[in-house]
PDB file of C-alpha atoms in Angstrom:
ATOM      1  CA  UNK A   1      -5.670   3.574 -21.899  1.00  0.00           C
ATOM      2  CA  UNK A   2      -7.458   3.271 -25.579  1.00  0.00           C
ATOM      3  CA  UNK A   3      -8.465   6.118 -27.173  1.00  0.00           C
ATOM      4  CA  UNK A   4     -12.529   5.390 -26.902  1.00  0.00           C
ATOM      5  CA  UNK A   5     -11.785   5.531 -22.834  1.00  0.00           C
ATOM      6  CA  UNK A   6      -9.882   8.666 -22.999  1.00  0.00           C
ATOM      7  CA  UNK A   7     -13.075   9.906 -25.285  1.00  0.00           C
ATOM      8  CA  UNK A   8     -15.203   8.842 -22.678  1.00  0.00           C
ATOM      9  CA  UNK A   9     -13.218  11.016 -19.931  1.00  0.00           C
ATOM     10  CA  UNK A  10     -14.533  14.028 -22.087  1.00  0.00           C
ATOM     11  CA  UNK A  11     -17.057  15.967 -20.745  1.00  0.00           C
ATOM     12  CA  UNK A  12     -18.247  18.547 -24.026  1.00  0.00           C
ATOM     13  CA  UNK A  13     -20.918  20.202 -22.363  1.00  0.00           C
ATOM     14  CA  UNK A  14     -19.965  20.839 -19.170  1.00  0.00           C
ATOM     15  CA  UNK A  15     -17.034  22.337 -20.431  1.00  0.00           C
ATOM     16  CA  UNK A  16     -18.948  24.127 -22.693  1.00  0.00           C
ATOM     17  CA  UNK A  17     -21.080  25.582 -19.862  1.00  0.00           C
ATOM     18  CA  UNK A  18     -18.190  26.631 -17.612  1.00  0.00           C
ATOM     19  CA  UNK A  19     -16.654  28.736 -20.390  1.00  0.00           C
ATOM     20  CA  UNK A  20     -19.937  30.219 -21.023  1.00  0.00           C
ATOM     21  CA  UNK A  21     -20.410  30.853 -17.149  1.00  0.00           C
ATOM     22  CA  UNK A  22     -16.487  32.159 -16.909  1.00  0.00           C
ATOM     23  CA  UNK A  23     -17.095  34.758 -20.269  1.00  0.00           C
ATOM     24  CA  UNK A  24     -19.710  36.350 -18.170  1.00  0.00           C
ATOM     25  CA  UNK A  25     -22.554  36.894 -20.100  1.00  0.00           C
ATOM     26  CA  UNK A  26     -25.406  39.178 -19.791  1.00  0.00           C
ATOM     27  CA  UNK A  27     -28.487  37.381 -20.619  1.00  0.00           C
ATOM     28  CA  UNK A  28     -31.848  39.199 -22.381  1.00  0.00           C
ATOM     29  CA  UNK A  29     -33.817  35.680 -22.228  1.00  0.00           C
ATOM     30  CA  UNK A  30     -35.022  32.777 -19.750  1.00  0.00           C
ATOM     31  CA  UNK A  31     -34.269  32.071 -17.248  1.00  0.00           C
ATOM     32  CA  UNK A  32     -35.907  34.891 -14.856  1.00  0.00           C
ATOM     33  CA  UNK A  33     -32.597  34.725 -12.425  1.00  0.00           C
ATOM     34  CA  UNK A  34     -30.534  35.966 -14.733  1.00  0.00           C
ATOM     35  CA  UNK A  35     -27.692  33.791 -14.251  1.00  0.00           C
ATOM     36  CA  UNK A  36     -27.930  34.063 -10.541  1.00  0.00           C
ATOM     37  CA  UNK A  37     -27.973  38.081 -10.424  1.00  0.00           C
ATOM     38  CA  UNK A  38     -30.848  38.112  -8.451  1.00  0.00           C
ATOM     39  CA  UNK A  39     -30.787  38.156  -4.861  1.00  0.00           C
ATOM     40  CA  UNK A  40     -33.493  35.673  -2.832  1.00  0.00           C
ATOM     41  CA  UNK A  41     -33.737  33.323  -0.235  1.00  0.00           C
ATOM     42  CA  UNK A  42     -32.552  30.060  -2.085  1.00  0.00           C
ATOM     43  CA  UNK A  43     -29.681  31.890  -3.644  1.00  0.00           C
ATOM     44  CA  UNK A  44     -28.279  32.493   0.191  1.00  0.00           C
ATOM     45  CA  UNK A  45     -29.026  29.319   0.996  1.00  0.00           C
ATOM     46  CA  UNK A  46     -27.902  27.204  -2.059  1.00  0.00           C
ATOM     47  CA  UNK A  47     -25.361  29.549  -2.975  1.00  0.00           C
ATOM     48  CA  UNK A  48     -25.677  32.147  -5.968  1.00  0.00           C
ATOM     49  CA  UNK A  49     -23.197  30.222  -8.541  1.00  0.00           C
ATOM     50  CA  UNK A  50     -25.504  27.100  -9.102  1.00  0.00           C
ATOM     51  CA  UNK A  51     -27.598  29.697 -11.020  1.00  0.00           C
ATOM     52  CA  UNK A  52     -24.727  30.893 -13.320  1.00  0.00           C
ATOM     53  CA  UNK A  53     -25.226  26.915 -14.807  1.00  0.00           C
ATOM     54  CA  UNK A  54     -29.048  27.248 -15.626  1.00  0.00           C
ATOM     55  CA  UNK A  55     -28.600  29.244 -18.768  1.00  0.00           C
ATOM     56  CA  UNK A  56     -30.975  28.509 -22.099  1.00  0.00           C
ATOM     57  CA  UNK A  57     -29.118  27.603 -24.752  1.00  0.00           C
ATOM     58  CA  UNK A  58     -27.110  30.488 -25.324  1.00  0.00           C
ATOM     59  CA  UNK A  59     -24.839  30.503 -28.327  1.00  0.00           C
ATOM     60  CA  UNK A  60     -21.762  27.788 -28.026  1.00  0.00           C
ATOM     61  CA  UNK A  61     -24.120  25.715 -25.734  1.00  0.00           C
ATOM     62  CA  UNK A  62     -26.267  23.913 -28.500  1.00  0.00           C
ATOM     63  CA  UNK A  63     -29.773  23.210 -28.865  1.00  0.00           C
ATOM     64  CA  UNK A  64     -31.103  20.201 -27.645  1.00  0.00           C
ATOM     65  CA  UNK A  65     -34.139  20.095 -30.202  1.00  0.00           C
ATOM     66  CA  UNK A  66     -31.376  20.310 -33.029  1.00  0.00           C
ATOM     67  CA  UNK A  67     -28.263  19.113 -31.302  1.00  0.00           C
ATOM     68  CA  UNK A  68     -25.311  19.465 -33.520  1.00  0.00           C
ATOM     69  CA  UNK A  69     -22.705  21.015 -31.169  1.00  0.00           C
ATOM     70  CA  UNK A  70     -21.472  20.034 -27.615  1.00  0.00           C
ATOM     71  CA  UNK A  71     -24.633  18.302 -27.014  1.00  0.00           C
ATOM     72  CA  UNK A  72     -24.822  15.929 -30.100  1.00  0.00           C
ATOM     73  CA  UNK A  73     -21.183  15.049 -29.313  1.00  0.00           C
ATOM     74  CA  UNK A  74     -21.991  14.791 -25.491  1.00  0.00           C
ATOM     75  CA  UNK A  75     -25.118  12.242 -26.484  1.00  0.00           C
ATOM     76  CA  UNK A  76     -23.178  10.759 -28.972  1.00  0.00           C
ATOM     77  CA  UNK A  77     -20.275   9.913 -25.933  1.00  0.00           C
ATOM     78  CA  UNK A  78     -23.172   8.789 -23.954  1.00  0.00           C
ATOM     79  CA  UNK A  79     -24.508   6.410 -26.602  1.00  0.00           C
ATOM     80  CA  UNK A  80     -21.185   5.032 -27.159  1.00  0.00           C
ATOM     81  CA  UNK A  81     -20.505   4.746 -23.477  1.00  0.00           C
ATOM     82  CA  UNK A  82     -24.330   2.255 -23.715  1.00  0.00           C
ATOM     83  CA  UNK A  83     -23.609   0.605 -26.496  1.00  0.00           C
ATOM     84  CA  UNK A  84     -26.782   2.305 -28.144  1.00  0.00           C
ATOM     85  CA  UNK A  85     -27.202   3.872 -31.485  1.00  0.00           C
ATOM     86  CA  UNK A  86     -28.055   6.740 -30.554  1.00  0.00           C
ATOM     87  CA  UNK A  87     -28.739   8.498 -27.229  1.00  0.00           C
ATOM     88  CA  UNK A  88     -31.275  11.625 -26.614  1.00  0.00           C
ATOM     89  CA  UNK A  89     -31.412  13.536 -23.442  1.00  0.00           C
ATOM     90  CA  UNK A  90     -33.963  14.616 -21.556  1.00  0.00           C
ATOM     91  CA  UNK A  91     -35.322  17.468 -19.946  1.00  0.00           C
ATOM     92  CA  UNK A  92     -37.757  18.291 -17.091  1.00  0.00           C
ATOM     93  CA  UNK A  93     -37.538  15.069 -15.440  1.00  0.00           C
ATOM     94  CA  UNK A  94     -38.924  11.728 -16.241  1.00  0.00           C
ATOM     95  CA  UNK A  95     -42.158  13.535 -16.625  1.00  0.00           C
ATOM     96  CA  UNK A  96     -40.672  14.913 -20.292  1.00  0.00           C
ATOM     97  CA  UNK A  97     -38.822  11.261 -20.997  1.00  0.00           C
ATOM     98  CA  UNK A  98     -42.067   9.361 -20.914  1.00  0.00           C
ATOM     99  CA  UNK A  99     -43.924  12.137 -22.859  1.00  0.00           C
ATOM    100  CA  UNK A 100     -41.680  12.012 -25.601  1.00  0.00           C
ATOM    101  CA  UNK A 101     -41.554   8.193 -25.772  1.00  0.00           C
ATOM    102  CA  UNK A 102     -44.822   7.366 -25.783  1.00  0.00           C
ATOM    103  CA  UNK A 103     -45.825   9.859 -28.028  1.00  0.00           C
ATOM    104  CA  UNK A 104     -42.845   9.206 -30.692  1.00  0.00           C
ATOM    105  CA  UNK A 105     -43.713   5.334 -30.626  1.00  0.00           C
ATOM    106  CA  UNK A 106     -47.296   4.986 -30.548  1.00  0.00           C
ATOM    107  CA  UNK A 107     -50.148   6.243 -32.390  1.00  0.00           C
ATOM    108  CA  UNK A 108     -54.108   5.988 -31.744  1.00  0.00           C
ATOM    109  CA  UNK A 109     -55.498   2.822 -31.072  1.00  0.00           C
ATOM    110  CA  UNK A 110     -51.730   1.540 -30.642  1.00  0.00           C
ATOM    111  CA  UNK A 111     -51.955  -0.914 -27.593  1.00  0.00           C
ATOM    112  CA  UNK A 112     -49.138  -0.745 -25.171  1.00  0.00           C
ATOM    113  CA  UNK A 113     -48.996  -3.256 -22.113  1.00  0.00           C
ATOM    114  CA  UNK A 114     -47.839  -1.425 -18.900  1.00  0.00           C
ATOM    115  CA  UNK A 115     -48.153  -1.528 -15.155  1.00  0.00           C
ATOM    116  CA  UNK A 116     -51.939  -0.408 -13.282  1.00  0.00           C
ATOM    117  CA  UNK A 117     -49.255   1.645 -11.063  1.00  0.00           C
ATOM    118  CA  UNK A 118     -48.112   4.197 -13.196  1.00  0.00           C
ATOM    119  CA  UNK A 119     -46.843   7.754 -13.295  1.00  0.00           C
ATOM    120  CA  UNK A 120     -49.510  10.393 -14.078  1.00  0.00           C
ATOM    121  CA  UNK A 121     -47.645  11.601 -16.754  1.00  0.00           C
ATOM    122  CA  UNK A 122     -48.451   8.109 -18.209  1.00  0.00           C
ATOM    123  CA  UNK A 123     -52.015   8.842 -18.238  1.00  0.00           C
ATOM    124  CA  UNK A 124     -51.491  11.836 -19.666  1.00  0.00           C
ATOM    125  CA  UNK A 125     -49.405  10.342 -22.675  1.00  0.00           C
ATOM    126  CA  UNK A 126     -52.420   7.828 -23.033  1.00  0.00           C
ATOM    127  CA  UNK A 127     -54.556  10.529 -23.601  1.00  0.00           C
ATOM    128  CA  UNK A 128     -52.499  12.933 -25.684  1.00  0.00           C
ATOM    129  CA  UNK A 129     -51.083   9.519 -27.819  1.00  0.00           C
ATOM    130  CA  UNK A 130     -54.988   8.111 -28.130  1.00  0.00           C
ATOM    131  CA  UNK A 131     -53.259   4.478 -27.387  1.00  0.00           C
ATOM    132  CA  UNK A 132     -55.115   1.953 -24.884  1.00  0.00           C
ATOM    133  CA  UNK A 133     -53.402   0.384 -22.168  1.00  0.00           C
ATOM    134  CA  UNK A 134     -53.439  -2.911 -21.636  1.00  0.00           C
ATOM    135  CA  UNK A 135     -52.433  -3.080 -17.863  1.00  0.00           C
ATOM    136  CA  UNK A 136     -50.806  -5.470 -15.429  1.00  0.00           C
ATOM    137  CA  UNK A 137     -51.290  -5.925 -12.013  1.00  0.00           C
ATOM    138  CA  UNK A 138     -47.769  -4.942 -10.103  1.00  0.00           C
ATOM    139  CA  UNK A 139     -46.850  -7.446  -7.213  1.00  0.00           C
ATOM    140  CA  UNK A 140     -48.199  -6.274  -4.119  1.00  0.00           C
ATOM    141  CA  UNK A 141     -45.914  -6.325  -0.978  1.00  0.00           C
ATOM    142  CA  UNK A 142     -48.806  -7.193   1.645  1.00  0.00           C
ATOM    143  CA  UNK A 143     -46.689  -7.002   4.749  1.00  0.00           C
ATOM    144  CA  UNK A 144     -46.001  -3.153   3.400  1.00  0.00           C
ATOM    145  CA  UNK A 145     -49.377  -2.745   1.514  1.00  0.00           C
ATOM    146  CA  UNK A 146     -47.505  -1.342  -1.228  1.00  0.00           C
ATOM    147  CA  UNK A 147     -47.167  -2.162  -5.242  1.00  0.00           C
ATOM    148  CA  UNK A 148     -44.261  -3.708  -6.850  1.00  0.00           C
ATOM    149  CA  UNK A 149     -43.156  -4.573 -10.024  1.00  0.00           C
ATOM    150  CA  UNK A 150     -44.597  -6.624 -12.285  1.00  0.00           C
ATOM    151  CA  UNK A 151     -43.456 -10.368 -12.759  1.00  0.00           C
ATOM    152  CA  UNK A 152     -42.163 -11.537 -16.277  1.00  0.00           C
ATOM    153  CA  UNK A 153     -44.486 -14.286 -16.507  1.00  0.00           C
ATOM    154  CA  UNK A 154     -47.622 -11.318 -15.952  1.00  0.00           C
ATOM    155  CA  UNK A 155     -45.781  -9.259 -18.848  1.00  0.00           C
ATOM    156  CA  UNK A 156     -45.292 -12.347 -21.336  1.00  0.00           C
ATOM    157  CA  UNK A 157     -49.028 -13.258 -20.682  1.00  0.00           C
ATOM    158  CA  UNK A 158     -50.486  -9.886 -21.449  1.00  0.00           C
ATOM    159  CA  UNK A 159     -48.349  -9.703 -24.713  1.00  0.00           C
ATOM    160  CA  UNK A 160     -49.927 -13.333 -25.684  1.00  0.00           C
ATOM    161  CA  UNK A 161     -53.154 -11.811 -25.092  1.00  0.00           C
ATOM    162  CA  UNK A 162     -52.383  -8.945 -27.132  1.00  0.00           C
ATOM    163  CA  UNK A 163     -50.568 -10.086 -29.998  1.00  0.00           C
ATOM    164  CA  UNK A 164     -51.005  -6.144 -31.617  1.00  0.00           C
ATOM    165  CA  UNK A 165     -49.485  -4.691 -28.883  1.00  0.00           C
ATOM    166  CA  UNK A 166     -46.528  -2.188 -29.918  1.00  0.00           C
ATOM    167  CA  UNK A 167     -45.002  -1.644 -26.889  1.00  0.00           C
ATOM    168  CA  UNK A 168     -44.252  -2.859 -23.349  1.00  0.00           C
ATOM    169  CA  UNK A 169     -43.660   0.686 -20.870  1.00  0.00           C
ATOM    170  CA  UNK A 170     -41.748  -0.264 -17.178  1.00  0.00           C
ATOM    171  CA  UNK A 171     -41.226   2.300 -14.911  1.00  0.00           C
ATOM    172  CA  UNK A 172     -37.742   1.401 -12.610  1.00  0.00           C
ATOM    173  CA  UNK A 173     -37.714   2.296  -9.889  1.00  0.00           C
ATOM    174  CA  UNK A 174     -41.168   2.608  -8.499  1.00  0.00           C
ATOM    175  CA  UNK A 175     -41.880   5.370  -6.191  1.00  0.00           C
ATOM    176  CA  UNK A 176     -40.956   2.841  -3.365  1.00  0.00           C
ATOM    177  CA  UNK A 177     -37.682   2.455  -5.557  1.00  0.00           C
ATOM    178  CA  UNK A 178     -38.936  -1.147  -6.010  1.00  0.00           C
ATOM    179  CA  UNK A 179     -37.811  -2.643  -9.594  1.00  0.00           C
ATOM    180  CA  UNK A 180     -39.312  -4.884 -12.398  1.00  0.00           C
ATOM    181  CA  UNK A 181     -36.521  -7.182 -12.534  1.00  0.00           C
ATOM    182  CA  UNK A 182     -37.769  -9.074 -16.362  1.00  0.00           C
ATOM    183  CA  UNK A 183     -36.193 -11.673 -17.597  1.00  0.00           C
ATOM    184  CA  UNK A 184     -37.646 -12.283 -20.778  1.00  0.00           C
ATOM    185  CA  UNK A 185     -36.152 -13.840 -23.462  1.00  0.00           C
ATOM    186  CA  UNK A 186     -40.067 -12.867 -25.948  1.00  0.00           C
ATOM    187  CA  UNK A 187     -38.947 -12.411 -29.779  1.00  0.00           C
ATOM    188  CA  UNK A 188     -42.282 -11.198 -31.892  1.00  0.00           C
ATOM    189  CA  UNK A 189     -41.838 -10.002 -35.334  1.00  0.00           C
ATOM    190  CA  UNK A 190     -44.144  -8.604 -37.259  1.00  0.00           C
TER     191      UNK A 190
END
């Protein structure tokens, strides 16, 4: 075993957490729970000790707005581990991933080609960003009566149509966990 797959086995933040969890702390901030001290249905049902692992970024644990502890080395593993330059995690579900991407890459009036069957939070980006989407029509599966994904050949048209376009947004899986499978070998530079 190398040493980048040993680095890999490495789990910084989660060990970070369970230290914090085993010090037992006494929280003054968010979360309401309190680390699980608070006695309620879900905590009988789900068990107290999930709570003691929702803490907010209590000292040791980083910051994931500034990450330059356990996190930054826990993205940086996860980066390495995709072969990307750099890897940022997200929080409150996709919902806060597709916020932060559209707004970070696209600016008013910025086009951005996408499918007509897309998250709210998408719209809601739109808006916020100013951009205009330039949609595609997702297969539909008429023995289901249900949308798809959208076909390579429906992608690469609506980027010939709009040359300007600054980004191409695909949402895998679908809420019928259906995928875009795109095979698209489309080079523009500006």
């Amino acid at each position: 075993m190398n040493d980048e797959t040993n680095k890999q086995e490495q789990t910084p933040y989660l060990s970070a957490l369970i230290d914090y969890v085993k010090g037992n702390p006494t929280p003054f901030d968010v979360p309401g729970h309190k680390l699980g001290g608070m006695d309620n249905d879900l905590s009988r049902y789900i068990s107290k000790e999930i709570f003691a692992y929702d803490a907010n970024a209590p000292i040791g644990l980083d910051n994931l707005y500034n990450a330059k502890g356990v996190l930054k080395e826990a993205q940086d593993l996860a980066a390495q581990a995709c072969k990307a330059e750099r890897c940022f995690f997200s929080v409150n579900g996709t919902t806060g991933g597709i916020l932060t991407v559209i707004l970070a890459c696209l600016y008013s009036k910025d086009k951005i080609i996408l499918p007509r069957n897309i998250h709210k939070s998408v719209v809601n980006a739109l808006i916020v960003s100013g951009a205009i989407p330039i949609f595609v029509k997702p297969d539909i599966d008429e023995d289901l009566g249900i949308a798809c994904g959208m076909k390579s050949e429906d992608v690469i048209a609506a980027m010939d149509e709009n040359p300007t376009a600054k980004a191409v947004f695909v949402i895998n899986p679908t809420y019928f966990v259906l995928i875009s499978i795109l095979a698209m070998n489309y080079l523009v530079l500006p």
